[in-house]
Amino acid sequence: MPVVKSTLSDDDLNVVGNALQGALVDLVDLSLVAKQVHWNVVGPRFRSVHLQLDEVVDTARQHADTVAERASAIGVAPDGRAVTIAKTSGIGEVSDGWIKDGDAVQTLVTGLAAVIERMRERITATGDPDPVTQDILIGLTAELEKHHWMFQAESS
């Protein structure tokens, strides 16, 4: 039984709810991947990459909260449990142990690209049913694309 009644139709709520849940999973996993790499990065560019990774973590965590609260506001219970993240994330696994700075950068380039691709699909899907959610996704995708650009520049 829904506690919060949405103003969206059932069909629109399904589309928007799925988009928000997928975005939440991607953002939580991105923050975990970036933090894992942050703790294990080594190499001559350690400091710059280490600090850059924390910026990604901050962005992902901030937007995860915004996305989850938007889901709640429209009557969708967000699911950020570890089991849900592990089962439904589209970001690849990070190797264990030390990660060379160049490999760390490539891990983030690849992970961010995967998340951005799915975010753009969600932007398209939410345009008609809920422009408010679409706006949230557009803003967060712009920030992710900025991080993606900076990591690509780091790998050149």
Coordinates of C-alpha atoms in Angstrom, one line a residue:
M1 CA 0.0 0.0 0.0
P2 CA 1.5 3.3 -1.0
V3 CA 2.0 5.8 1.8
V4 CA 2.6 8.7 -0.5
K5 CA 0.0 9.2 -3.3
S6 CA 1.5 10.4 -6.6
T7 CA 0.0 12.9 -8.9
L8 CA 1.4 10.9 -11.8
S9 CA -0.7 8.3 -13.6
D10 CA 0.2 4.7 -12.9
D11 CA 2.0 4.3 -16.3
D12 CA 4.0 7.5 -15.8
L13 CA 4.8 6.6 -12.3
N14 CA 6.1 3.2 -13.4
V15 CA 8.4 4.9 -16.0
V16 CA 9.7 7.6 -13.7
G17 CA 10.0 5.2 -10.7
N18 CA 12.2 2.9 -12.8
A19 CA 14.3 5.7 -14.0
L20 CA 14.8 7.1 -10.5
Q21 CA 15.6 3.6 -9.0
G22 CA 18.1 2.9 -11.8
A23 CA 19.7 6.3 -11.3
L24 CA 19.9 5.7 -7.5
V25 CA 21.6 2.3 -8.0
D26 CA 24.1 3.8 -10.5
L27 CA 25.0 6.7 -8.2
V28 CA 25.4 4.6 -5.1
D29 CA 27.6 2.1 -6.9
L30 CA 29.6 4.9 -8.6
S31 CA 30.3 6.4 -5.1
L32 CA 31.4 2.9 -3.9
V33 CA 33.7 2.3 -6.9
A34 CA 35.3 5.7 -6.7
K35 CA 35.9 5.3 -3.0
Q36 CA 37.4 1.8 -3.4
V37 CA 39.8 3.2 -6.1
H38 CA 40.5 6.2 -3.9
W39 CA 41.7 4.0 -1.1
N40 CA 43.9 1.9 -3.3
V41 CA 45.4 4.2 -6.0
V42 CA 49.2 4.3 -6.2
G43 CA 51.6 5.9 -8.6
P44 CA 53.2 9.2 -9.5
R45 CA 49.8 10.9 -9.9
F46 CA 48.5 9.6 -6.6
R47 CA 47.6 12.9 -5.0
S48 CA 45.8 14.4 -8.0
V49 CA 43.8 11.2 -8.8
H50 CA 43.1 10.6 -5.1
L51 CA 41.6 14.1 -4.7
Q52 CA 39.7 13.9 -8.0
L53 CA 38.1 10.6 -6.9
D54 CA 36.7 12.2 -3.7
E55 CA 35.0 14.8 -5.9
V56 CA 33.2 12.1 -7.8
V57 CA 32.2 10.4 -4.5
D58 CA 30.8 13.7 -3.3
T59 CA 28.8 14.3 -6.5
A60 CA 27.4 10.8 -6.6
R61 CA 26.4 10.9 -2.9
Q62 CA 24.7 14.3 -3.1
H63 CA 22.8 13.3 -6.2
A64 CA 21.9 9.9 -4.9
D65 CA 20.1 11.7 -2.0
T66 CA 18.3 14.0 -4.4
V67 CA 17.2 11.2 -6.6
A68 CA 16.0 9.0 -3.7
E69 CA 14.1 12.0 -2.2
R70 CA 12.4 12.7 -5.6
A71 CA 11.3 9.0 -5.7
S72 CA 9.8 9.3 -2.2
A73 CA 8.1 12.6 -3.1
I74 CA 6.2 10.9 -6.0
G75 CA 5.3 7.8 -4.0
V76 CA 8.1 5.4 -5.0
A77 CA 10.1 3.8 -2.2
P78 CA 13.8 4.1 -3.1
D79 CA 15.9 1.0 -2.6
G80 CA 19.6 1.6 -1.9
R81 CA 20.3 -1.7 -0.1
A82 CA 23.6 -3.3 -0.8
V83 CA 21.9 -6.4 -2.3
T84 CA 20.0 -4.2 -4.7
I85 CA 23.0 -2.3 -5.8
A86 CA 25.0 -5.6 -6.3
K87 CA 22.2 -7.2 -8.4
T88 CA 21.3 -4.2 -10.6
S89 CA 24.3 -2.0 -11.1
G90 CA 25.7 -1.6 -14.6
I91 CA 29.1 -0.5 -13.4
G92 CA 31.9 -3.1 -13.8
E93 CA 33.7 -4.6 -10.8
V94 CA 36.9 -3.0 -9.4
S95 CA 39.9 -5.2 -8.9
D96 CA 41.1 -5.8 -5.4
G97 CA 44.5 -4.6 -4.2
W98 CA 46.5 -1.6 -5.3
I99 CA 45.5 0.2 -8.5
K100 CA 48.0 2.0 -10.6
D101 CA 47.1 5.6 -11.2
G102 CA 46.6 5.1 -14.9
D103 CA 44.3 2.1 -14.3
A104 CA 42.4 4.1 -11.7
V105 CA 41.8 6.9 -14.2
Q106 CA 40.6 4.4 -16.8
T107 CA 38.3 2.7 -14.3
L108 CA 36.6 6.0 -13.7
V109 CA 36.5 6.9 -17.4
T110 CA 34.7 3.6 -18.1
G111 CA 32.4 3.7 -15.1
L112 CA 31.4 7.3 -15.7
A113 CA 30.7 6.6 -19.4
A114 CA 28.4 3.7 -18.5
V115 CA 26.5 5.7 -16.0
I116 CA 26.2 8.7 -18.3
E117 CA 24.8 6.5 -21.1
R118 CA 22.1 5.1 -18.9
M119 CA 21.3 8.6 -17.4
R120 CA 20.8 9.9 -20.9
E121 CA 18.3 7.1 -21.6
R122 CA 16.5 8.1 -18.4
I123 CA 16.4 11.7 -19.4
T124 CA 14.7 10.7 -22.6
A125 CA 12.3 8.4 -20.9
T126 CA 11.2 10.9 -18.2
G127 CA 10.7 14.0 -20.5
D128 CA 7.0 13.5 -21.2
P129 CA 5.8 11.8 -18.0
D130 CA 7.7 14.0 -15.5
P131 CA 9.8 17.0 -16.5
V132 CA 10.7 17.7 -12.9
T133 CA 12.5 14.3 -12.7
Q134 CA 14.0 14.9 -16.1
D135 CA 15.4 18.2 -14.9
I136 CA 17.1 16.5 -11.9
L137 CA 18.6 13.9 -14.2
I138 CA 19.8 16.5 -16.6
G139 CA 21.6 18.4 -13.9
L140 CA 23.3 15.4 -12.4
T141 CA 24.3 14.1 -15.8
A142 CA 26.0 17.4 -16.6
E143 CA 28.1 17.0 -13.4
L144 CA 29.0 13.4 -14.3
E145 CA 30.0 14.5 -17.8
K146 CA 32.3 17.1 -16.3
H147 CA 34.0 14.4 -14.2
H148 CA 34.2 12.2 -17.2
W149 CA 35.9 14.9 -19.2
M150 CA 38.4 15.6 -16.4
F151 CA 39.3 11.9 -16.0
Q152 CA 39.7 11.6 -19.8
A153 CA 42.0 14.6 -19.8
E154 CA 43.9 12.9 -17.0
S155 CA 44.4 9.9 -19.1
S156 CA 45.8 11.7 -22.2

